[in-house]
PDB file of C-alpha atoms in Angstrom:
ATOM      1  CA  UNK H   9      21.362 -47.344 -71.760  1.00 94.00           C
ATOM      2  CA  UNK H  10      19.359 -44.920 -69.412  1.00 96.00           C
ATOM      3  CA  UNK H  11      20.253 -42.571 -67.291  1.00 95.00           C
ATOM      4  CA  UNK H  12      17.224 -41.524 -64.542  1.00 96.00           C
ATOM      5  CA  UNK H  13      16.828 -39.112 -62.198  1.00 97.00           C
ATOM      6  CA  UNK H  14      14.389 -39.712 -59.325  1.00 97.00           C
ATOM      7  CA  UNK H  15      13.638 -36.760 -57.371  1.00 98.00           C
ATOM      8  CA  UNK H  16      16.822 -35.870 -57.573  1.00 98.00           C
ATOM      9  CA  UNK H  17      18.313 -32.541 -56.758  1.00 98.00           C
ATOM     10  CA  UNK H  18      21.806 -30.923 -56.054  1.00 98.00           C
ATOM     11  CA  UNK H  19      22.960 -28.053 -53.590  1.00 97.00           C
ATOM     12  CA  UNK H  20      25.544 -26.732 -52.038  1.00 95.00           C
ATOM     13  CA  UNK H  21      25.768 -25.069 -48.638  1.00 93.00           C
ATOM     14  CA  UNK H  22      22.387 -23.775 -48.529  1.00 93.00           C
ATOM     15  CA  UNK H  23      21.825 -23.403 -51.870  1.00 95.00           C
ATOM     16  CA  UNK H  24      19.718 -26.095 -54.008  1.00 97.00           C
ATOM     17  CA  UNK H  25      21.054 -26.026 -57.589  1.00 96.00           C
ATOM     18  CA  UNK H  26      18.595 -27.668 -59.104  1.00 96.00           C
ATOM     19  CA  UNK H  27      15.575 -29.916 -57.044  1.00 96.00           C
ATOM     20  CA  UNK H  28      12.834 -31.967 -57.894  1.00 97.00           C
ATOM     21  CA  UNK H  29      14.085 -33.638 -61.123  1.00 97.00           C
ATOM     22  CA  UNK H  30      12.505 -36.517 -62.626  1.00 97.00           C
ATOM     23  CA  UNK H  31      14.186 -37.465 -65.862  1.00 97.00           C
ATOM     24  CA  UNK H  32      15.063 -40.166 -68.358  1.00 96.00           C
ATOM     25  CA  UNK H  33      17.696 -39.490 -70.592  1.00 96.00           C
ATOM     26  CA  UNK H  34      18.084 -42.356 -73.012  1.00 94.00           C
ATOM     27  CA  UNK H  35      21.357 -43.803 -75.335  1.00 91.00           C
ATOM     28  CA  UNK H  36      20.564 -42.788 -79.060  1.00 90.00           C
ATOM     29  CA  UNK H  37      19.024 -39.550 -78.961  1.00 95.00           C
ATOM     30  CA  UNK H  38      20.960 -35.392 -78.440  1.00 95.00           C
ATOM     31  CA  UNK H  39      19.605 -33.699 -75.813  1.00 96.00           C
ATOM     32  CA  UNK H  40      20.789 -30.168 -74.827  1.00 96.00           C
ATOM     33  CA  UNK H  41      21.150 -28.303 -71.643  1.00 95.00           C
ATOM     34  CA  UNK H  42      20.465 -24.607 -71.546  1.00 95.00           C
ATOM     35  CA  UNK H  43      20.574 -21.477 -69.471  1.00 94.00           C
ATOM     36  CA  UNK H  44      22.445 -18.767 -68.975  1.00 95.00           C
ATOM     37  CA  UNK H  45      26.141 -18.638 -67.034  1.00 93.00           C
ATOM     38  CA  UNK H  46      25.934 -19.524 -63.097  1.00 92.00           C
ATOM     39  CA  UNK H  47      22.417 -21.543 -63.662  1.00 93.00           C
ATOM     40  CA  UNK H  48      24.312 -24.855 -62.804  1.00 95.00           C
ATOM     41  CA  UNK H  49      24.056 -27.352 -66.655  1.00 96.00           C
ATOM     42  CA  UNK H  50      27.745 -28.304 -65.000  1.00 96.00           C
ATOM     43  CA  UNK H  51      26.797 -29.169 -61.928  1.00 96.00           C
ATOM     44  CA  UNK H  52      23.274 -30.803 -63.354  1.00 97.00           C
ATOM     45  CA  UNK H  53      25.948 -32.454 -66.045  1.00 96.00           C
ATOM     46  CA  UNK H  54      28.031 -34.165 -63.451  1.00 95.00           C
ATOM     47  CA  UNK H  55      25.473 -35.395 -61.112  1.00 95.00           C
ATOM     48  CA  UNK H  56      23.941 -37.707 -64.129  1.00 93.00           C
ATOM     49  CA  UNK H  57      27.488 -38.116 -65.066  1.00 91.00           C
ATOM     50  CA  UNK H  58      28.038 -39.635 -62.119  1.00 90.00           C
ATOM     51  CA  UNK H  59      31.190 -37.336 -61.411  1.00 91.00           C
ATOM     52  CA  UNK H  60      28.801 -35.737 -58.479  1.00 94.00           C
ATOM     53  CA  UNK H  61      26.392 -37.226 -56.082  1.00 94.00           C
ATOM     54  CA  UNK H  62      22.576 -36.144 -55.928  1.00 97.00           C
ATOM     55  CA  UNK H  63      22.284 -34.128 -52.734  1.00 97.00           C
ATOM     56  CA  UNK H  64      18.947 -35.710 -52.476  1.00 97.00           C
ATOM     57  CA  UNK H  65      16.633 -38.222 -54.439  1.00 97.00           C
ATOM     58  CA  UNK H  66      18.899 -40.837 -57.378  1.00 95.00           C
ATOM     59  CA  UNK H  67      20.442 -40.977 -60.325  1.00 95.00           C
ATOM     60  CA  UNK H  68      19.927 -44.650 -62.048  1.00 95.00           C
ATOM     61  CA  UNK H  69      21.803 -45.757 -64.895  1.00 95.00           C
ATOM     62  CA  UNK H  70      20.341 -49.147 -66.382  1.00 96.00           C
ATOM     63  CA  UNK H  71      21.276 -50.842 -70.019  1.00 94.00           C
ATOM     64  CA  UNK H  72      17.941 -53.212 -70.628  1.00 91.00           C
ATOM     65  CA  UNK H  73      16.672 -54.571 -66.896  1.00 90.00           C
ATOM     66  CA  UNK H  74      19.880 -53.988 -65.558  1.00 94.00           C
ATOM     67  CA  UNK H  75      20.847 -51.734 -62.901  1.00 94.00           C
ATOM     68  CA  UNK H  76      24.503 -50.584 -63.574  1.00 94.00           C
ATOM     69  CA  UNK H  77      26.385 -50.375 -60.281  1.00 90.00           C
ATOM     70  CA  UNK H  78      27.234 -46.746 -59.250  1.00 84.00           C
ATOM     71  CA  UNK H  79      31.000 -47.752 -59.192  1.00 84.00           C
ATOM     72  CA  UNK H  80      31.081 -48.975 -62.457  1.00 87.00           C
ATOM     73  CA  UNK H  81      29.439 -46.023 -64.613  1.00 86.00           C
ATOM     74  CA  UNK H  82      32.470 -44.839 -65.630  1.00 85.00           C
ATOM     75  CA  UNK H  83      32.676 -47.597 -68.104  1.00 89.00           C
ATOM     76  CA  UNK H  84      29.225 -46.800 -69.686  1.00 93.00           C
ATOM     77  CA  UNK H  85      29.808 -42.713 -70.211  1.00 94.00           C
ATOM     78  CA  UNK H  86      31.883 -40.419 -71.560  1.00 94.00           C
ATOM     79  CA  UNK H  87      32.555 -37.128 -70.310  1.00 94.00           C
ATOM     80  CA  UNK H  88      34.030 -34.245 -71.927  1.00 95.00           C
ATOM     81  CA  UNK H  89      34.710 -30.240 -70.364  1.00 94.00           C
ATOM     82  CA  UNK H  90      37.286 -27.788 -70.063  1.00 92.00           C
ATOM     83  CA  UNK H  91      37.724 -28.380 -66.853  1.00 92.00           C
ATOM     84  CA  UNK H  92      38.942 -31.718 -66.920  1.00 92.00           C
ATOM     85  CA  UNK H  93      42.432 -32.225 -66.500  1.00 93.00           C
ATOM     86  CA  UNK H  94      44.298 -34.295 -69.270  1.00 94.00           C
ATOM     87  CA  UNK H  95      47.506 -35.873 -68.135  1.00 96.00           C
ATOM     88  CA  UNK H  96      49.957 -33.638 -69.365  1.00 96.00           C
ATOM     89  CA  UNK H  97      53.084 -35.798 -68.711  1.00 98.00           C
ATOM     90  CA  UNK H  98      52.060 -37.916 -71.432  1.00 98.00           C
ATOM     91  CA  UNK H  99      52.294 -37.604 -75.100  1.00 98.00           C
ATOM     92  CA  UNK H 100      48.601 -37.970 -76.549  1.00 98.00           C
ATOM     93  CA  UNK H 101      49.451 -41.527 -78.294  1.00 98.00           C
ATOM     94  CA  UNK H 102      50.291 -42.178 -74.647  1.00 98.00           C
ATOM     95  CA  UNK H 103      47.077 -41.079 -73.249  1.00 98.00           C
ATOM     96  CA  UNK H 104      44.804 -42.310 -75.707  1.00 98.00           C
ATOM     97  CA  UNK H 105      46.872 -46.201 -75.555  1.00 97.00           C
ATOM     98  CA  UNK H 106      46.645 -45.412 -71.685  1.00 97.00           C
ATOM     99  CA  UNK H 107      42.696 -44.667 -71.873  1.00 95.00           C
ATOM    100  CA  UNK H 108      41.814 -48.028 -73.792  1.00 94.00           C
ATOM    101  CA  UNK H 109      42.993 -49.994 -70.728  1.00 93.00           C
ATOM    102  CA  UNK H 110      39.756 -48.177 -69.569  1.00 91.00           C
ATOM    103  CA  UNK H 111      37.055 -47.775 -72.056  1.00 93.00           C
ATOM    104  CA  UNK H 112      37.900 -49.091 -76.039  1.00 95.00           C
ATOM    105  CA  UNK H 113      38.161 -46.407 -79.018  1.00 96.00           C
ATOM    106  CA  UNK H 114      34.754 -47.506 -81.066  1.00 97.00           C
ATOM    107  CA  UNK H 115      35.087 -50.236 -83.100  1.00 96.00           C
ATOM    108  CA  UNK H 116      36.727 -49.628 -86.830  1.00 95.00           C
ATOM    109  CA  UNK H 117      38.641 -46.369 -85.382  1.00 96.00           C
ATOM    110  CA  UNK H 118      42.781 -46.314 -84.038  1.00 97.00           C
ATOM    111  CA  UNK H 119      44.522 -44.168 -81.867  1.00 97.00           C
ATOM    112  CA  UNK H 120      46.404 -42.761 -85.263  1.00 98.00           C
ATOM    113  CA  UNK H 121      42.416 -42.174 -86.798  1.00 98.00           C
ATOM    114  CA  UNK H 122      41.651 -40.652 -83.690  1.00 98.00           C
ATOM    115  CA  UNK H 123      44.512 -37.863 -83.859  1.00 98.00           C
ATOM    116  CA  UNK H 124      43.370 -37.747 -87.521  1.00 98.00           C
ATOM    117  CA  UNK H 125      40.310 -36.814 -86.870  1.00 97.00           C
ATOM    118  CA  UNK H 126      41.153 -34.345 -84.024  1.00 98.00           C
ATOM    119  CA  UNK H 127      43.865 -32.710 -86.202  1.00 98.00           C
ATOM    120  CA  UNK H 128      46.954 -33.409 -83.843  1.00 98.00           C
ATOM    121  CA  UNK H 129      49.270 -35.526 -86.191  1.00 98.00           C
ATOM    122  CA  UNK H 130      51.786 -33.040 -85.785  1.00 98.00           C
ATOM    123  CA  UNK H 131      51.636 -33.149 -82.379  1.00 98.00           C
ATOM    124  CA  UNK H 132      51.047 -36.491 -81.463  1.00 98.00           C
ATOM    125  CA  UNK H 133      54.326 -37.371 -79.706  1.00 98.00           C
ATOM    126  CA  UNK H 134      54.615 -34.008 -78.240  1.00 98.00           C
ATOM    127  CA  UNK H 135      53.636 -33.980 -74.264  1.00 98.00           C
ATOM    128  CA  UNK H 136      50.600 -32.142 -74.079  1.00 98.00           C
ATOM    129  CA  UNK H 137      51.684 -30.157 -71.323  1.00 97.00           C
ATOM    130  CA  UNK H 138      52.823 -28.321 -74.505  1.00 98.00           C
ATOM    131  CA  UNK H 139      49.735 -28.147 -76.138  1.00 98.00           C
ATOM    132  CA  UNK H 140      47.530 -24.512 -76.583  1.00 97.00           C
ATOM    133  CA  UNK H 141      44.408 -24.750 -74.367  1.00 94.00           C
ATOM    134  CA  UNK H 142      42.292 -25.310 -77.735  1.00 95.00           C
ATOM    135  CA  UNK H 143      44.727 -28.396 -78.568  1.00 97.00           C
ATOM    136  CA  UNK H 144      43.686 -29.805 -74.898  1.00 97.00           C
ATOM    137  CA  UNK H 145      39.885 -29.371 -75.561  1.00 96.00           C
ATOM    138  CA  UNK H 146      40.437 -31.376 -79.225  1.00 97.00           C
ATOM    139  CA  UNK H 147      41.894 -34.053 -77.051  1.00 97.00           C
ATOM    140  CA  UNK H 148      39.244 -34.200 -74.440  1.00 97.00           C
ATOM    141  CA  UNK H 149      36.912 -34.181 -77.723  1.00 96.00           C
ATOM    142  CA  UNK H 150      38.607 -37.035 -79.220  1.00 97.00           C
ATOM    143  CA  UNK H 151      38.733 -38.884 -75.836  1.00 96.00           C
ATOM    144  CA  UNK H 152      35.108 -38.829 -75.007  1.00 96.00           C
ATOM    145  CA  UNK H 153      33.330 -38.940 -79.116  1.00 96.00           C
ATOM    146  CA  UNK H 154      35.547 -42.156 -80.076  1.00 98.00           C
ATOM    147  CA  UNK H 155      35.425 -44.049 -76.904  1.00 97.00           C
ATOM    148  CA  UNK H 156      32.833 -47.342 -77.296  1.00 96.00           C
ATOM    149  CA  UNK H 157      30.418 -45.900 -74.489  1.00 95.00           C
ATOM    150  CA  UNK H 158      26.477 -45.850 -74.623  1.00 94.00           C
ATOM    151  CA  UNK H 159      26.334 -41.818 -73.612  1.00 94.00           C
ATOM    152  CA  UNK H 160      28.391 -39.057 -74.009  1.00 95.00           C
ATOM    153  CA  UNK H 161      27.904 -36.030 -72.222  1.00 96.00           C
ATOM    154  CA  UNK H 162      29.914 -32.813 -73.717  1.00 96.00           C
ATOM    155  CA  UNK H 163      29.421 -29.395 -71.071  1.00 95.00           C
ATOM    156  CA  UNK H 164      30.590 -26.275 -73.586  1.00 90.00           C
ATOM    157  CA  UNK H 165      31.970 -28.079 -76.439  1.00 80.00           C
TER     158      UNK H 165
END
């Protein structure tokens, strides 16, 4: 999979957060965003996530010759910040049986290796409305590394 921006560039109000970019991100290889707080790697993050729109110029995402439709991205990335809201009414086997109806675990891993691997046994059937804010980050961890997607994007880990 690729990811490409074309001219692309982001801004609110009046002010551009980032303009001009012409980039290729491809599956397979760890790139890293940096800069300092307020510089805009979420913003930047979400627009080739596809969670924002460009303000101006495209974001692509193609697997061979094939141009992914804009609507159906979601199944091709992974996306994983603090931010993000995990539904708290369910218990975390819940979610993670709910999210396969989306996007599969990767192949050779369960939901019960997942929580394994996050640390959350004890928790597991425990609604995560109940869960510490670090116990919510392991889940949106867990949810994005073991789902069968061609990119994974991870804003502050």
């Amino acid at each position: 999979m690729k990811i490409r921006l074309s001219n692309a560039g982001k801004r609110f109000n009046r002010e551009w957060i980032f303009r001009g970019a012409d980039l290729e991100f491809a599956s397979g290889v760890s790139y890293a965003v940096t800069g300092p707080n307020g510089s805009g790697k979420s913003t930047f993050l979400q627009t080739i996530g596809g969670m924002l729109m460009p303000s101006e110029g495209k974001v692509t995402f193609t697997i061979g010759d094939k141009v992914i439709e804009p609507e159906k991205d979601f199944q091709y990335i992974s996306f994983c910040a603090p931010y993000l809201e995990v539904i708290e009414e369910m218990t975390l086997v819940e979610l993670l049986e709910f999210h396969q109806h989306f996007i599969p675990l990767v192949k050779g891993f369960s939901i019960q290796q997942v929580i394994a691997a996050i640390d959350l046994e004890k928790a597991a059937h425990k609604q995560i409305r109940y869960y510490s804010s670090g116990m919510k980050q392991r889940v949106r961890l867990g949810q994005a590394i073991f789902s069968d997607v061609p990119a994974v994007l991870l804003d502050e880990p």
